[in-house]
Every structure is written in C-alpha cells, then in structure tokens.
Coordinates of C-alpha atoms in Angstrom, one line a residue:
M19 CA -5.2 -2.7 39.5
N20 CA -1.8 -1.1 39.2
K21 CA -1.2 2.4 40.2
L22 CA -1.3 3.4 36.6
K23 CA -4.6 2.1 35.4
E24 CA -6.2 3.4 38.4
L25 CA -4.5 6.7 37.3
L26 CA -5.6 6.5 34.0
Q27 CA -9.3 5.9 34.9
K28 CA -9.2 9.9 34.9
D29 CA -10.4 11.6 32.0
Y30 CA -6.6 13.1 31.3
V31 CA -3.1 12.4 32.6
I32 CA -0.6 14.9 32.6
L33 CA 3.2 14.5 32.7
D34 CA 6.3 16.6 33.6
G35 CA 8.2 18.4 31.3
G36 CA 11.9 18.6 30.1
M37 CA 14.3 17.2 32.9
G38 CA 17.7 18.4 30.4
T39 CA 16.3 21.8 30.2
M40 CA 15.9 22.5 33.9
L41 CA 19.3 21.2 34.3
Q42 CA 21.3 23.2 31.9
A43 CA 19.0 26.3 33.3
A44 CA 20.9 25.3 36.7
G45 CA 24.2 25.5 35.6
M46 CA 24.7 21.7 34.2
K47 CA 27.6 21.5 31.1
M48 CA 27.7 20.1 28.1
G49 CA 29.2 16.9 28.4
E50 CA 28.2 16.2 32.1
T51 CA 26.4 12.9 33.2
P52 CA 22.5 13.9 34.1
E53 CA 22.5 11.2 36.1
M54 CA 25.4 11.6 38.1
L55 CA 23.6 14.8 39.7
N56 CA 20.8 11.9 41.2
I57 CA 24.0 11.9 43.9
T58 CA 26.0 14.9 43.7
E59 CA 23.2 17.2 43.5
P60 CA 19.9 15.6 45.1
E61 CA 18.6 18.9 46.3
L62 CA 18.4 20.3 43.0
L63 CA 16.8 17.4 41.4
I64 CA 14.1 17.1 44.1
S65 CA 13.2 21.0 43.5
I66 CA 12.6 20.1 40.3
H67 CA 10.3 17.4 40.4
E68 CA 8.4 19.8 42.8
Q69 CA 8.3 22.2 40.5
Y70 CA 6.5 19.7 38.0
L71 CA 4.4 18.3 40.4
K72 CA 3.2 22.2 41.7
A73 CA 2.7 22.7 38.2
G74 CA 0.0 19.5 37.7
A75 CA 2.4 16.5 37.0
D76 CA 0.7 13.3 37.9
I77 CA 3.5 11.3 36.9
I78 CA 7.2 12.6 37.2
Y79 CA 9.5 11.1 35.3
A80 CA 12.9 10.4 37.4
N81 CA 16.4 11.4 35.9
T82 CA 17.5 8.1 34.7
F83 CA 16.9 8.5 31.2
G84 CA 21.1 7.4 30.4
G85 CA 21.2 5.4 33.2
N86 CA 22.6 2.3 31.4
R87 CA 25.5 0.5 31.6
Y88 CA 26.9 1.6 28.0
K89 CA 26.6 5.2 28.7
L90 CA 27.8 5.3 32.6
E91 CA 30.7 3.1 32.1
E92 CA 33.1 5.9 33.2
C93 CA 31.6 7.9 35.2
G94 CA 32.5 5.7 38.6
H95 CA 29.1 4.5 39.8
S96 CA 26.8 1.7 38.6
V97 CA 23.8 1.7 37.2
D98 CA 22.0 0.2 40.6
E99 CA 23.4 3.4 42.3
L100 CA 22.3 6.3 39.9
V101 CA 19.3 4.9 39.5
T102 CA 18.1 3.9 42.9
A103 CA 19.1 7.7 43.9
G104 CA 17.1 9.1 40.9
I105 CA 13.6 7.3 41.8
K106 CA 14.6 8.4 45.7
N107 CA 14.6 11.6 44.5
A108 CA 11.5 11.5 43.1
K109 CA 9.6 9.7 45.6
K110 CA 10.8 12.5 48.2
A111 CA 9.7 15.4 45.7
C112 CA 6.0 13.4 45.6
A113 CA 6.1 13.0 49.3
N114 CA 6.5 16.8 50.1
V115 CA 3.9 17.6 47.4
N116 CA 1.5 15.0 46.2
P117 CA 1.9 12.0 47.6
R118 CA -0.3 10.5 45.3
A119 CA 1.8 11.2 41.9
L120 CA 3.5 8.1 40.4
V121 CA 7.4 8.0 39.9
A122 CA 8.3 6.7 36.4
L123 CA 11.8 5.3 36.2
D124 CA 12.7 6.9 32.8
V125 CA 14.7 5.0 30.4
G126 CA 16.3 6.2 27.0
P127 CA 17.9 4.0 24.1
I128 CA 21.1 2.5 24.9
G129 CA 23.4 4.9 22.5
Q130 CA 24.4 1.9 20.1
L131 CA 22.4 0.7 17.2
L132 CA 21.2 -2.8 17.5
E133 CA 22.1 -5.5 14.4
P134 CA 21.8 -5.5 11.6
T135 CA 22.2 -1.3 11.5
G136 CA 24.9 -1.3 14.3
T137 CA 26.9 -3.9 16.2
L138 CA 24.7 -4.5 19.4
S139 CA 23.0 -7.4 19.8
F140 CA 19.3 -7.8 20.8
E141 CA 20.4 -10.4 23.6
E142 CA 22.9 -7.4 24.9
A143 CA 20.1 -4.7 24.8
Y144 CA 17.4 -7.0 26.6
E145 CA 20.2 -7.7 29.4
M146 CA 21.3 -3.6 29.6
Y147 CA 17.3 -3.0 30.0
A148 CA 17.0 -5.6 32.5
E149 CA 19.3 -4.1 34.4
I150 CA 18.0 -0.9 34.8
V151 CA 14.2 -2.3 35.2
K152 CA 15.4 -4.5 38.1
A153 CA 17.2 -1.5 40.3
G154 CA 14.1 0.9 39.3
E155 CA 11.5 -1.6 40.6
A156 CA 13.5 -2.9 43.4
A157 CA 13.8 1.3 44.4
G158 CA 10.4 1.5 44.5
A159 CA 9.3 3.3 40.9
D160 CA 5.9 2.7 39.8
L161 CA 6.0 2.2 35.9
V162 CA 8.8 2.3 33.7
V163 CA 8.7 4.8 30.5
F164 CA 11.0 3.8 27.5
E165 CA 11.0 7.2 25.6
T166 CA 12.4 9.1 22.5
M167 CA 13.4 5.4 21.0
T168 CA 13.6 5.1 17.1
D169 CA 14.7 1.8 16.6
L170 CA 11.6 -0.7 16.8
L171 CA 13.5 -3.4 17.9
D172 CA 15.2 -1.5 20.6
V173 CA 12.1 -1.1 22.0
K174 CA 11.2 -4.8 21.8
A175 CA 14.0 -5.8 23.7
A176 CA 13.4 -2.9 26.2
V177 CA 9.4 -4.1 26.8
L178 CA 10.7 -7.8 26.8
A179 CA 13.1 -6.8 29.5
A180 CA 10.9 -5.0 31.6
K181 CA 7.8 -7.7 31.3
E182 CA 10.2 -10.4 32.0
N183 CA 11.8 -9.1 35.2
S184 CA 9.7 -6.7 36.8
Q185 CA 6.0 -6.1 37.6
L186 CA 5.8 -2.5 36.5
P187 CA 3.5 -1.2 34.3
I188 CA 5.0 0.0 31.0
M189 CA 4.6 3.1 28.7
T190 CA 6.2 3.4 25.4
T191 CA 7.0 6.6 22.9
M192 CA 9.2 6.6 20.0
T193 CA 10.4 9.9 18.2
F194 CA 9.1 10.5 14.6
E195 CA 10.5 12.8 12.3
E196 CA 8.3 14.9 9.9
N197 CA 8.3 12.0 7.4
M198 CA 6.2 10.1 9.4
R199 CA 9.2 7.7 10.6
T200 CA 11.7 7.4 13.0
F201 CA 15.3 8.0 12.4
T202 CA 15.8 4.0 11.6
G203 CA 13.0 4.1 9.0
C204 CA 9.9 2.8 11.6
Q205 CA 6.5 3.3 10.5
I206 CA 4.2 4.7 12.9
S207 CA 1.4 1.6 12.0
S208 CA 4.4 -0.9 12.7
F209 CA 5.4 0.9 15.7
A210 CA 1.6 0.1 16.9
L211 CA 1.1 -2.7 15.8
T212 CA 4.1 -4.4 17.4
I213 CA 4.3 -2.8 20.7
S214 CA 0.5 -3.0 21.3
G215 CA 0.6 -7.0 20.8
L216 CA 3.4 -7.0 23.6
G217 CA 1.0 -5.9 26.0
V218 CA 2.4 -2.0 27.1
D219 CA -0.1 -0.2 29.2
A220 CA -0.1 3.2 26.8
L221 CA 2.2 4.3 23.9
G222 CA 2.9 7.5 22.2
V223 CA 5.3 10.3 20.9
N224 CA 7.7 12.4 22.2
C225 CA 10.5 15.1 21.4
S226 CA 12.0 15.7 17.6
L227 CA 8.8 17.8 17.0
G228 CA 6.6 20.6 18.6
P229 CA 2.9 19.9 18.9
K230 CA 1.7 21.8 16.1
E231 CA 4.3 19.7 14.1
L232 CA 3.2 16.3 15.6
E233 CA -0.4 16.5 14.6
P234 CA 0.0 14.2 11.4
V235 CA 1.7 11.7 13.6
I236 CA -0.8 11.6 16.5
K237 CA -3.6 11.4 13.8
E238 CA -1.9 8.4 12.5
L239 CA -1.1 6.8 15.6
T240 CA -4.6 7.4 17.2
G241 CA -6.1 5.2 14.2
W242 CA -3.9 2.1 14.6
T243 CA -4.1 1.3 18.7
N244 CA -7.0 1.7 21.3
L245 CA -4.3 2.0 24.2
P246 CA -4.3 5.4 25.9
V247 CA -1.8 7.3 23.4
I248 CA 0.8 9.6 25.4
V249 CA 1.7 13.2 23.4
K250 CA 4.9 14.5 25.1
P251 CA 6.1 16.8 22.2
N252 CA 8.9 19.7 22.3
A253 CA 8.6 23.5 22.9
G254 CA 8.4 23.9 19.0
L255 CA 11.3 23.8 17.2
P256 CA 14.9 25.1 18.0
D257 CA 16.2 28.3 16.0
P258 CA 19.2 27.2 14.1
V259 CA 21.4 29.9 15.7
T260 CA 20.0 30.5 18.9
N261 CA 18.9 26.9 20.1
E262 CA 16.2 28.6 21.9
Y263 CA 12.7 26.8 21.0
N264 CA 10.0 28.8 19.1
V265 CA 7.0 28.1 21.2
T266 CA 5.7 30.0 24.2
A267 CA 4.0 28.3 27.4
E268 CA 0.6 29.6 26.2
Q269 CA 1.1 28.8 22.5
F270 CA 2.2 25.2 23.8
A271 CA -0.7 24.6 25.8
E272 CA -3.1 26.0 23.2
F273 CA -1.7 23.6 20.1
M274 CA -2.5 20.9 22.6
K275 CA -5.8 21.9 23.3
D276 CA -5.8 21.1 19.2
L277 CA -5.0 18.0 19.6
R278 CA -7.3 16.6 22.1
K279 CA -10.0 15.8 19.3
Y280 CA -7.3 12.7 18.2
G281 CA -8.5 11.3 21.8
I282 CA -5.1 11.4 23.9
K283 CA -4.9 10.4 27.2
I284 CA -1.7 11.5 28.4
F285 CA 0.0 14.7 28.1
G286 CA 3.3 16.0 28.9
G287 CA 6.2 18.4 27.6
C288 CA 9.6 17.4 26.1
C289 CA 13.0 19.3 25.0
G290 CA 12.3 23.0 25.7
T291 CA 9.4 22.7 28.3
T292 CA 9.5 24.0 31.7
P293 CA 7.0 23.7 34.8
E294 CA 5.4 26.9 33.0
F295 CA 4.7 25.1 29.9
I296 CA 2.9 22.2 32.4
K297 CA 1.1 24.6 34.3
C298 CA 0.1 25.9 31.1
L299 CA -1.0 22.7 29.8
S300 CA -2.9 21.9 33.4
D301 CA -4.9 25.1 33.8
M302 CA -5.8 24.2 29.9
L303 CA -6.9 20.9 30.4
H304 CA -9.0 21.8 33.5
K305 CA -10.8 24.3 32.2
E306 CA -11.8 22.9 28.9
G307 CA -11.8 19.0 29.5
N308 CA -10.6 16.2 27.4
L309 CA -12.3 14.6 24.5
A310 CA -12.8 10.3 24.8
K311 CA -11.1 8.1 22.2
E312 CA -13.4 6.6 19.6
P313 CA -12.3 2.8 19.7
V314 CA -10.6 1.8 16.6
K315 CA -12.0 -1.1 14.5
M316 CA -8.6 -3.2 14.2
P317 CA -7.3 -4.0 10.9
S318 CA -6.2 -7.9 10.2
A319 CA -2.4 -6.7 9.7
V320 CA 1.2 -8.0 9.5
C321 CA 4.3 -5.8 9.4
S322 CA 8.2 -5.5 9.2
A323 CA 9.7 -2.5 11.3
T324 CA 9.4 -0.2 7.9
S325 CA 6.4 -1.8 6.2
T326 CA 2.5 -2.8 7.3
V327 CA 0.6 -5.4 5.1
I328 CA -3.2 -5.1 5.7
V329 CA -4.9 -8.1 4.9
D330 CA -8.0 -6.4 3.6
Q331 CA -7.8 -8.2 0.1
P332 CA -6.2 -11.3 -1.7
R333 CA -2.4 -11.1 -0.6
V334 CA 0.5 -13.3 -1.8
V335 CA 2.9 -15.1 0.6
G336 CA 5.6 -16.5 -1.2
E337 CA 6.1 -20.3 -0.7
R338 CA 10.1 -20.5 -1.9
I339 CA 11.8 -20.3 1.3
N340 CA 10.8 -23.8 2.4
P341 CA 12.9 -27.1 1.8
T342 CA 9.9 -29.2 1.0
G343 CA 10.3 -30.7 -2.5
K344 CA 13.4 -28.4 -3.5
K345 CA 16.8 -30.3 -3.2
V346 CA 18.8 -27.2 -3.9
F347 CA 17.1 -25.7 -1.1
K348 CA 17.7 -28.5 1.4
Q349 CA 21.4 -28.7 0.4
A350 CA 21.5 -24.6 0.9
L351 CA 20.6 -25.2 4.4
L352 CA 22.9 -28.2 5.0
D353 CA 25.4 -25.8 3.8
N354 CA 24.4 -22.7 5.5
D355 CA 24.1 -21.1 2.3
M356 CA 22.5 -17.7 3.4
D357 CA 23.2 -16.3 0.3
Y358 CA 21.0 -18.5 -1.6
I359 CA 18.1 -18.2 0.9
L360 CA 18.2 -14.6 0.5
G361 CA 18.0 -14.8 -3.5
Q362 CA 15.2 -16.4 -3.2
A363 CA 13.5 -13.7 -0.8
L364 CA 14.6 -11.2 -3.2
E365 CA 13.1 -12.8 -6.4
Q366 CA 9.8 -13.3 -4.6
T367 CA 9.4 -9.9 -3.6
S368 CA 10.7 -8.3 -6.5
A369 CA 7.9 -10.7 -8.3
G370 CA 5.0 -9.2 -6.3
A371 CA 5.1 -11.2 -2.7
D372 CA 3.6 -9.8 0.1
I373 CA 4.7 -11.9 2.5
L374 CA 7.4 -14.4 3.4
D375 CA 6.9 -17.7 4.4
V376 CA 10.3 -19.0 6.1
N377 CA 10.8 -22.6 6.9
V378 CA 14.0 -23.9 7.2
G379 CA 13.2 -27.5 9.2
L380 CA 15.3 -30.2 7.8
P381 CA 17.1 -33.2 9.6
G382 CA 20.5 -32.8 10.6
I383 CA 20.7 -29.1 11.3
D384 CA 19.8 -26.8 14.1
E385 CA 16.5 -25.4 12.9
R386 CA 16.1 -23.0 16.1
Q387 CA 19.8 -21.5 15.4
M388 CA 18.9 -21.6 11.7
M389 CA 15.7 -19.7 12.0
I390 CA 17.1 -17.0 14.1
D391 CA 19.8 -16.7 11.3
T392 CA 17.4 -16.6 8.7
V393 CA 15.2 -14.1 10.2
K394 CA 17.9 -11.7 11.1
S395 CA 19.5 -11.9 7.3
L396 CA 16.3 -11.8 5.6
Q397 CA 15.1 -8.5 7.5
S398 CA 18.4 -7.0 6.9
V399 CA 17.7 -7.4 3.2
V400 CA 13.5 -7.3 2.5
D401 CA 11.1 -4.9 4.3
V402 CA 8.1 -7.1 3.2
P403 CA 6.7 -9.3 6.6
L404 CA 7.7 -12.8 7.3
Q405 CA 5.7 -16.0 8.2
L406 CA 7.7 -18.2 10.7
D407 CA 6.5 -21.5 9.3
S408 CA 7.4 -24.3 12.1
T409 CA 5.5 -26.7 14.5
I410 CA 8.1 -26.4 17.2
P411 CA 7.2 -24.2 20.3
E412 CA 11.4 -23.5 20.6
V413 CA 12.1 -22.5 17.4
L414 CA 8.8 -20.0 17.1
D415 CA 9.7 -18.8 20.5
S416 CA 12.9 -18.0 19.6
A417 CA 12.3 -16.6 15.9
L418 CA 9.4 -14.2 17.4
R419 CA 11.8 -12.8 20.2
I420 CA 14.2 -11.2 17.9
Y421 CA 11.5 -10.7 14.9
N422 CA 11.6 -6.8 14.6
G423 CA 7.9 -6.0 13.8
K424 CA 4.6 -8.8 14.0
P425 CA 4.7 -11.4 11.9
I426 CA 2.5 -14.5 11.4
V427 CA 3.1 -17.7 12.9
N428 CA 2.3 -20.8 10.7
S429 CA 0.8 -22.7 12.5
V430 CA -1.2 -24.2 14.9
N431 CA -3.7 -27.0 14.5
G432 CA -6.7 -28.4 16.7
E433 CA -4.5 -30.9 18.9
E434 CA -4.6 -30.0 22.5
E435 CA -0.7 -30.2 22.5
S436 CA -0.7 -28.0 19.4
L437 CA -3.2 -25.4 21.2
N438 CA -1.7 -25.4 24.3
N439 CA 2.3 -25.2 23.4
I440 CA 1.8 -23.1 20.4
L441 CA -1.0 -20.2 21.1
P442 CA 0.4 -18.8 24.7
I443 CA 3.7 -18.0 22.6
V444 CA 1.8 -16.2 20.0
K445 CA 0.0 -14.1 22.3
K446 CA 3.1 -13.2 24.6
Y447 CA 4.8 -12.0 21.1
G448 CA 1.6 -10.3 19.6
A449 CA 1.9 -12.0 16.4
A450 CA -1.1 -13.2 13.9
V451 CA -1.2 -16.9 13.8
I452 CA -2.8 -19.4 11.1
G453 CA -4.8 -22.6 12.3
L454 CA -4.7 -25.2 10.3
A455 CA -8.2 -27.5 10.0
L456 CA -7.0 -30.7 11.3
D457 CA -6.4 -32.7 14.6
K458 CA -5.4 -35.9 15.7
N459 CA -7.7 -37.8 13.5
G460 CA -6.2 -36.0 10.3
I461 CA -7.8 -33.3 7.6
P462 CA -11.8 -34.1 7.9
K463 CA -13.2 -34.9 4.7
K464 CA -16.3 -32.5 4.8
A465 CA -16.4 -28.9 5.1
Q466 CA -18.3 -28.8 8.2
D467 CA -16.1 -30.7 10.2
R468 CA -13.1 -28.6 9.0
V469 CA -15.1 -25.5 10.0
A470 CA -15.6 -27.2 13.3
I471 CA -11.9 -27.4 14.1
A472 CA -11.5 -23.5 12.8
K473 CA -14.0 -22.8 15.3
K474 CA -12.4 -24.6 18.2
I475 CA -9.0 -23.0 17.2
M476 CA -10.4 -19.5 17.2
D477 CA -12.4 -20.0 20.9
R478 CA -8.9 -21.1 22.2
A479 CA -7.2 -18.1 20.7
V480 CA -9.4 -15.6 21.7
A481 CA -9.7 -16.9 25.2
I482 CA -6.3 -16.3 25.8
G483 CA -6.6 -12.4 24.3
I484 CA -5.2 -13.2 20.9
P485 CA -7.8 -10.4 18.8
K486 CA -10.4 -12.1 16.4
Q487 CA -8.4 -10.0 13.4
D488 CA -5.1 -12.0 13.8
I489 CA -6.4 -15.2 13.5
Y490 CA -6.1 -17.2 10.2
I491 CA -7.3 -20.5 9.1
D492 CA -6.0 -22.7 6.8
C493 CA -9.2 -24.8 5.3
L494 CA -6.1 -27.1 3.9
T495 CA -5.6 -27.9 0.3
L496 CA -6.2 -31.4 -1.0
T497 CA -4.6 -33.2 -3.9
A498 CA -7.3 -33.1 -7.1
S499 CA -5.9 -36.2 -8.3
A500 CA -6.1 -38.3 -5.2
E501 CA -9.4 -36.6 -3.7
Q502 CA -10.9 -34.7 -6.3
E503 CA -14.5 -34.6 -3.9
G504 CA -12.2 -32.9 -1.6
V505 CA -11.7 -29.6 -3.8
M506 CA -15.2 -28.1 -3.2
E507 CA -15.0 -28.9 0.1
T508 CA -12.0 -27.3 0.8
L509 CA -13.4 -23.9 -0.8
N510 CA -16.9 -24.3 1.0
A511 CA -14.9 -24.4 4.2
L512 CA -13.0 -21.7 3.2
H513 CA -16.4 -19.8 2.4
T514 CA -18.0 -20.8 5.5
V515 CA -14.8 -19.4 7.9
K516 CA -14.4 -16.2 6.1
H517 CA -18.2 -15.1 6.0
E518 CA -19.9 -16.8 9.1
L519 CA -16.9 -17.2 11.5
G520 CA -15.7 -13.9 10.2
L521 CA -11.9 -14.8 10.3
R522 CA -9.2 -14.5 7.6
T523 CA -8.3 -17.7 5.5
V524 CA -4.8 -19.2 3.7
L525 CA -4.4 -21.8 1.3
G526 CA -1.0 -23.5 0.2
V527 CA -2.3 -23.3 -3.1
S528 CA -0.3 -25.6 -5.2
N529 CA -0.8 -28.8 -3.2
I530 CA -3.7 -29.0 -5.5
S531 CA -2.3 -30.3 -8.6
F532 CA 0.3 -32.7 -7.5
G533 CA 0.5 -35.7 -10.0
L534 CA -1.4 -33.9 -12.7
P535 CA -0.3 -32.8 -16.0
N536 CA -0.2 -28.8 -17.1
R537 CA -0.2 -28.1 -13.0
V538 CA 0.0 -24.3 -13.6
L539 CA -3.4 -24.2 -15.4
V540 CA -4.7 -26.2 -12.7
N541 CA -3.3 -24.5 -9.9
H542 CA -4.2 -20.8 -10.9
I543 CA -7.8 -21.8 -11.8
F544 CA -8.1 -23.1 -8.2
L545 CA -6.8 -19.9 -6.9
T546 CA -9.4 -17.7 -8.8
M547 CA -11.8 -20.1 -7.6
A548 CA -10.3 -19.8 -4.1
M549 CA -10.2 -15.9 -3.9
Q550 CA -13.9 -15.7 -5.6
S551 CA -14.6 -18.2 -1.8
G552 CA -12.9 -15.5 0.4
L553 CA -9.2 -16.4 0.2
D554 CA -6.8 -14.0 1.8
L555 CA -3.7 -15.3 2.2
A556 CA -2.8 -17.2 -1.1
I557 CA 0.5 -19.2 -0.4
I558 CA 2.0 -19.7 -4.1
N559 CA 5.8 -19.0 -5.8
P560 CA 5.2 -15.3 -6.8
N561 CA 7.7 -16.2 -9.6
V562 CA 5.3 -17.9 -11.5
Y563 CA 3.9 -15.9 -14.2
E564 CA 0.0 -17.3 -14.3
M565 CA -0.3 -17.3 -10.7
M566 CA 0.2 -13.5 -9.9
G567 CA -1.5 -12.7 -13.1
A568 CA -4.3 -14.9 -11.6
V569 CA -4.4 -12.6 -8.6
R570 CA -3.7 -9.2 -10.5
A571 CA -6.7 -9.8 -12.6
Y572 CA -8.7 -10.7 -9.7
K573 CA -8.0 -7.6 -7.7
L574 CA -8.9 -5.8 -11.1
L575 CA -12.3 -7.3 -11.6
A576 CA -13.5 -7.6 -8.1
N577 CA -13.2 -3.8 -7.9
I578 CA -9.9 -4.1 -5.4
D579 CA -7.6 -2.2 -7.9
K580 CA -9.4 1.1 -8.2
N581 CA -8.6 2.3 -12.0
S582 CA -6.6 -0.7 -12.8
V583 CA -3.7 0.9 -10.9
D584 CA -1.8 -2.3 -10.4
Y585 CA -2.3 -4.4 -13.0
I586 CA -1.5 -1.6 -15.3
R587 CA 2.0 -0.9 -13.8
A588 CA 2.5 -4.8 -13.7
Y589 CA 1.7 -5.1 -17.7
A590 CA 1.5 -2.0 -19.6

C-alpha cells in the first residue's frame, strides 16, 4: 500500500494552504521566480511548511508549482536542482513537526497552450512533465499533484508522464469557472471520466473560486466519480481594487463544513489561504467529523474535452469516415486530403451524429500517422466523442494517447490474440471498447454462440479492470440477401446481450441490405427492430433522412424524447 492510500483510510485528509500567499507576505516581489527561493531562502520555505503542518496539514505541497523547463529557462538553475531543493525543504519541515505527513511534488501547467489551441505539442508537454516527475521522485516526494490545470489534454500528458516515469501516487485538480467549465472549455464530466480512467488516486478542484462559489462544481463532480474528491478553494473572491480576498478563516471553515455533504475526502486551501485557514478547517473537521460519500452508479459514457455523451438511449455513430466501399474517401486518404475528412465530420455532426467512427486503414498509407493526424484535426473542428476504429494495436495506442477525452475503441474480438493485445491498451487509457461477437471460427450462426463470445470478452475485460459499463458488444449484422435466417439471430443475440449480460450494444446497420433494391427501406426497418431489441449505438450514415427519422421517431414513441422536444425541433 502506498503512503497516500494508507492516509486515505482516514475519514478525511487535510492539505496545506496557499504558498504564493505566504511568499508574498514574506516579501517576494511580483515577477520573482518562487522556486528560486528553494535555494536562496530555504529557511523561509521550511518555516512556511512547518506552519501548515502545525495547523493540521497531512500533506504539504513542495514549492515546485512552476518548476518546469519552460518557466525556469532564464533563472540559471535546472529543473532537477530546484525541484530537489523544494522537496528537501518540505521533507525537513516534516521531520521537524510531523514525520508522518506526506510531501507532494506540486506541479502546475507548463505555461503554454497545447495544440490545437496553442503551439506546444503533446509530446513536448509529456517530456517536460516527465522531467519534473523524475526529479521529484528521486528527491523523495511521496506523491505528485497536478493542480490548477485548465486543459484536459495537458492533464492527460502530465498523468501519463507520471505513470510511465515513476511509481508515485497521483492527485489531480482542475480549475473551473462559475460557468462549470475550465478556461479552455473542459466540462466537469469530461475531466472526471477521462482522468479517472487513467488511474489516478484522487481528483478534484482547486483555485479560481471560493468554497461557496465552488459548491455547484463540487456537486457535479462528485456525481461523476467514485475516487476520493479533493477541494482546495481560494479564500473567497478577490476585491477588484485591493486584491484582498473576501472570506475570513472562520467563514472558510464554515463554508467547507457545508461541502462535506458531497462526500469530499481531501480538504485544503488555495490562493489567499494561510495557516490560520488550515487551522480553522482542521478544527472544524475534528469537531464535526466528515460525511462518507455515497457510491455513484457510473453511466456508460464517452466524451471529448467539451462534450459528454451518456449512452442511456439509442445514439447515432456516424459511419462516413471509413474507406470501406468509398472510392472518394480512399483517394482522400492517399492524397492526405484532410479537408475532405473534416467535411465528412461536419456534415455528420450537423445531421445529428452523437459520435463519429474514425477508420483510416488503407493499404499504401501510414495508418498510425494518419490516425494521429486525423484525430488531432477532427478534435479541432468538432466536439463530439470519437470511436477509434482499427485492429492494429500500435495505431490504437498512438490515437488513444493523444485523444482529448474518453473515446470508444472499435474493436476487440473473441480471439486470444485480439483479447491479449487490445484490452490492455483500452485499460491503460481508460477508454470504452466494442467487442465483436466473432472468433477464429468466424461469426457464429446461432444467437447463443454469439452471446457466449460476448460473455468471454466481457469476462476478460472485467478481469483486467475495465468497468462493465464501458463494454459494448457488436452482435454483427449479416446480409439479409445471403443469410436471411441470420437477421433474427442477430436481433436475438442483441436482446440477450443487453438484457441478460447487461452490456451496451452496437450494430453496423447498413450491412443488412447489401445486394437488395431499395436499401434505405430495409435499413431503416431493421434499425427500428434493433432499437426495439435494445440497440444502444447505431452505426449509420446520419445524412440519410429516413435513418435519422427512424431514430427520432423511436425515441419519441419509446418515451425517451420527453414532450417530443427533439422530434419537433427536427421536423416542425
């Protein structure tokens, strides 16, 4: 058991308060590099840490928030030197006051926006975070905290850098505004889904607002995760003239007392807070105790950074970004015509697609690089979640790495090679996954045999830690003109997977009508039958009027589209 997990066995954990607040009070000038004080004023830093420890902090944050290569390039000291000195000072304070307290390597954002908003690449951000984390672990940090983050992809780079370059436990907090989004537009649900999936130890919010103003954010966040939740607010809001914060230490503790009802585990303070705030907070928690968090039943959901799709009703997956049977699309891939691909994406989202399938596999191109380029480009123009469609592990790993959010992986199947190669990648990046009901013998004729493969995929996925709500099964649509008896076998398998195995279901609908006249009629009737059997994700062309009409009419008639709002919006 790591030291953080051991500490989290307590009813509550107390963090320290503002470091910048204390340094400014001690005379640090505007524009000075705080991390330089680790070397030039170690006794000052040790004294500040000791004050927070005496106030009741269980974890203190080392003075390393801006200790990255970009921010330190002109200060004359290396990342390693300043981070090592910062950890050493915090460790000395713990030895003097409370040897059981933990020292966190405190890491803030790089200070540059990542692509496509800015110019910093994911790989460059990753390398900078890896450098800090390696230095912090070598210096003896007990955990790493990424805080005051606003860009979800930046957080992802940081967390992966920590997981792949150290054994340190990880806590992560983002900074949300009163509009319930970060500066870059990241949603609370997207943060929770994405970062929980990456396997951090705790997550939450810090900075930006005071404890009273943060309540709606906390309420929303605690409904999206079963991890320990961190709350580290500012001392209220700053006065626009004096820059003084408007909440006293006693008021701060009283507001935090109210937030306990959301099941917060880890409490601390950010800008404007001092040891007095932490002492009042500690006294309040000691007197009042804490309230346990009720477990959340997590939904089946996927997201981009700015948009979350809950799969609690039939959802449309746009199928057009796929070269199969599409001569123009194949040529676009060969020509690296990204404008054509983006045009397909915009058309489908305008027509009502909730998710976009992305398949760029074609002989003669570098599929891995094409998938990376396509995912980056798509996420710069559309905000719907993506379904990353490939059977090649290297392609999926590369795409999942730079994907900003929680996507679906399409797909794995019942063959051992597929299960062994694909599922660990899905688990590593916290994605959802589609399992195809086939194995080395092909697609079984009978429904019960497809269900057996679905159960095998489910059991293997759950065994390595992929949550059941993230497993989707494609019972596979056979062509009615060639295997007419297979149509009802597919629907029967789908019904069993949904209602007996309790998994979400997927179908590529248009396969049903190959070789038949009036394909649209067959497709939309089959789609309606599939939705009635329990279909969750319909992979279709949303530009086809009848197909989207079938989805909208079904949702109306099944009492999903309450008061016919979406139907009327589309057709009135």
